[in-house]
Amino acid sequence: MTRTGPSSRLLMVMPYSQFVRKAAEAGFEVWAIWDPSLREQKYLDEVAEHARELLLTDFGDEAGLRALIAETVRAHGIGTVLHLGAEESMPPAVAEAEELGVSPNPASAVAALNDKAAMRALLAAHGLSPVRSEVAGGVDEVAAAVARLPLPVVVKPARASGSRGVALIRDADDLQEWTARVTEAALAGPYLVEEFLQGPEFSVETLSSGGEHHVIGITAKRTTGAPFFVETSHIHPAPLRPEERAALHAVVIGLLDLAGYRFGPAHTEVVLTARGPRIVESQTRLGGDRIPLLIESASDYDIEAAIFRTLAGEPVEPPQPRHTASVGFFFLPAGRLESVAGLDAIRALPYVQALHFPFSPGDELPRTTNSFTRHGYVVVDAESPAEADARIARVRGLLGADVREVSLAAPKGAHR
């Protein structure tokens, strides 16, 4: 389909290569902005392949990014500016787009959802998903906030992602370990200190159009638990009773309404506690950890393509899952990878949809402390969650990685 006029001209900031391709397939003329320090040239070439123009800038230079957006919108009569990438560079991009009148969302909505502290304050102000919490401006203020709340508590940077800087604080030793970790990683505040939510965890994917929010799917989430809460696997669709599903729908749609979110995907994490669903966090983007592929494998629904069909005016039609899909992550010891075997055997399995193992012999495997330091993943399809678990276990058993482990001193006070 070919579209004409300003409404067909789309500027995307930090678009993944498949986004540009799928936007073009939906009939849009696409301009793309990327920071070349974040991706290798081969990837940028893939982005450029389906774009009218690829523009490069430093996302850390907010004034420069805003100026490039304004210049491109005015030079080409851009009708819409979208940022569907990482949250860090969203604020200046959405603010500039709103000022130019080409943002489908108010900047306030994006800020309210992406900033964990702002989201918690918004929910508290309206009595939705109540969670005891405090905001601490700096590391030195976290200890005082911890002292005022019943232990255990969770502490995390308000604007970080991928489980970075998340910890369960049960005592002074945990607090000391967390302080050392976020200081070393330069994870700046503000920090959110809140009660520890206990119960099964879920990711809720939505697609909004004209302020109406559609739940596309719910994914069950498993983590390592304390101290780092790194995701180990996901099952889609989540096995839920109808009343549980309805409760998750209601709390997520309630949050999106309160934030004033108008258009696009959102990824919201929720814990189903004994007191009802409690929102952990939300982002104005698609879920990571290959959740879009899980939805497509289980339902034949391409949520990425649906974003651009929706932008073009088509109605949102949530899918009905036909079977189960799961992603399982690899967790290997930290150290030097001496050899790896089994990858071809894994790829040959008929139920394997994707395999990612980005290491070769000689590489150093990091210690896993967040989503970015896991050691790869496999995506499988199955007829049930139990079968998916069995298939993930088989794949993990086939992965033969010989690692020369390094001796890692445990951080002072860390709990194993």
PDB file of C-alpha atoms in Angstrom, residues 155-157 160 163-167 178 181-182 187 369-370:
ATOM      1  CA  VAL A 155      15.067  -0.607  45.757  1.00  0.00           C
ATOM      2  CA  LYS A 156      15.717   0.369  42.136  1.00  0.00           C
ATOM      3  CA  PRO A 157      16.733   3.334  39.995  1.00  0.00           C
ATOM      4  CA  ALA A 160      16.817   2.314  34.535  1.00  0.00           C
ATOM      5  CA  SER A 163      16.742  -5.229  36.063  1.00  0.00           C
ATOM      6  CA  ARG A 164      19.755  -2.942  36.471  1.00  0.00           C
ATOM      7  CA  GLY A 165      20.192  -1.799  40.037  1.00  0.00           C
ATOM      8  CA  VAL A 166      17.220  -3.773  41.390  1.00  0.00           C
ATOM      9  CA  ALA A 167      17.669  -5.436  44.777  1.00  0.00           C
ATOM     10  CA  TRP A 178      23.310  -2.656  46.644  1.00  0.00           C
ATOM     11  CA  ARG A 181      26.759  -2.184  43.010  1.00  0.00           C
ATOM     12  CA  VAL A 182      24.871   0.904  41.817  1.00  0.00           C
ATOM     13  CA  LEU A 187      23.275   4.080  38.060  1.00  0.00           C
ATOM     14  CA  THR A 369      23.410  -9.589  37.404  1.00  0.00           C
ATOM     15  CA  ASN A 370      20.795  -8.112  35.018  1.00  0.00           C
TER      16      ASN A 370
END
